[in-house]
């Protein structure tokens, strides 16, 4: 059956109409989750405390206040220094994983991912135990202090390292062995091969890694909050303006200033990716590293050193959580895990995080995969699909603090019919899904593009409704990708701080937020204990995911052979 609409050259089938209606609905949902909150934030920056329009007065006030403007410079300074440290370290580590014969490669790869499972304030807490006022190795600072830019940079290196390593490992893994063989036949030195073949092949990965690290650092809140001391950055300024001074208008201004460098980095990354071309063709020969004693020993030692640093920070946080009273009574105890002694919510904050993470994983995966399917498989309708694509990529450029502020202004606005969501678990789920939407959408879109279009063509020829093909064929084939999205959302929901710091109610406080509050009260050990619980939960879920992934892969291979 097809419906012919006057003015159109071709009729639209029932499936086409259903798909287009789905795209419109998806655009409306994304607009509610992303577009309108950001618009509310932008509008608030032009109002005073009473809600009256004041034009650019708030922005003039911001840039004419030396302390506030200095925070912006501090943020840029920390982000630049961290990027210059992390990217070379991550490149060498990724090079070791992909281009050398490394013993226990899987172990080094696993250790490099550990920071992903931790809230960003964990490295800050560990550094307090290591180099704080009464830290073990304070003497190594030569009279200096870990509180300030030094502590922030060290903690950010720990926090950002796995993100850069993942990007660069992917970039270095795609290499054509024929290029290296040709260079060796021509007598090219190893050094020249590195600078003329290896680096150019990984340049887009290097640029992407640098931009990702820069954005992560400039938008992070937890590390600067814990170990920043009197060194103010944009993220902590937003927190102080909103929570400390209740100055929402100036908080919105600082939020927009915080958005600018993150959005610029995102745009540069997108422009760079457009210029990227495929490095592996159908005739390419995968590069398999050959043993070379000197090189392999050097990179093994390097990976051991980096892994030791990661495990030291994690181990220090774990040990600190088990100490009775630092540094005077170093006997072990589990009292710090009795969270009711340090926070009114006790363990409820942890279970709130688990419930929120599960909600985000279920709702977010359903929305992201279905949304990507609608946008990829809908025929025509280019303008609306373009709007959806733009909204799907928007979260990558929006810091969590900025999105959280936008949610306050939008969902708490008088007359908003969605106001009932404010201060509920629902708004935390929505905010988390919106914050991490881009990666899930890209994962789903990539998986869908790998499916042979013949499936849909055969279904259409047999008059099978497209939704039935989606349920019976598309979703089962993409099950590994669907599981990847769910685990990604769960882990990030457990560890997120910045995007939810403004949105919780007393009965919906999350574990990561509770850790910030407990640390503010001066009970560092209990805050570390809560962070350790989050790490263990996230790691256990990821381990279960790897097991399930292997099982699904085996079943999928059997299904394909049939």
PDB file of C-alpha atoms in Angstrom, residues 59-74 232 234 237 241:
ATOM      1  CA  UNK A  59      29.116  39.224  30.242  1.00  0.00           C
ATOM      2  CA  UNK A  60      30.681  42.670  30.639  1.00  0.00           C
ATOM      3  CA  UNK A  61      30.712  42.134  34.399  1.00  0.00           C
ATOM      4  CA  UNK A  62      32.346  38.743  33.984  1.00  0.00           C
ATOM      5  CA  UNK A  63      35.177  39.844  31.716  1.00  0.00           C
ATOM      6  CA  UNK A  64      35.807  42.976  33.778  1.00  0.00           C
ATOM      7  CA  UNK A  65      36.196  40.937  36.987  1.00  0.00           C
ATOM      8  CA  UNK A  66      39.885  39.964  37.162  1.00  0.00           C
ATOM      9  CA  UNK A  67      39.354  36.915  39.403  1.00  0.00           C
ATOM     10  CA  UNK A  68      36.701  35.405  37.120  1.00  0.00           C
ATOM     11  CA  UNK A  69      38.667  36.088  33.945  1.00  0.00           C
ATOM     12  CA  UNK A  70      41.750  34.561  35.594  1.00  0.00           C
ATOM     13  CA  UNK A  71      39.774  31.341  36.118  1.00  0.00           C
ATOM     14  CA  UNK A  72      39.293  31.080  32.348  1.00  0.00           C
ATOM     15  CA  UNK A  73      43.038  31.516  31.810  1.00  0.00           C
ATOM     16  CA  UNK A  74      43.728  28.942  34.531  1.00  0.00           C
ATOM     17  CA  UNK A 232      40.183  28.479  40.535  1.00  0.00           C
ATOM     18  CA  UNK A 234      35.840  27.657  35.182  1.00  0.00           C
ATOM     19  CA  UNK A 237      33.470  28.917  39.389  1.00  0.00           C
ATOM     20  CA  UNK A 241      28.177  30.804  41.642  1.00  0.00           C
TER      21      UNK A 241
END
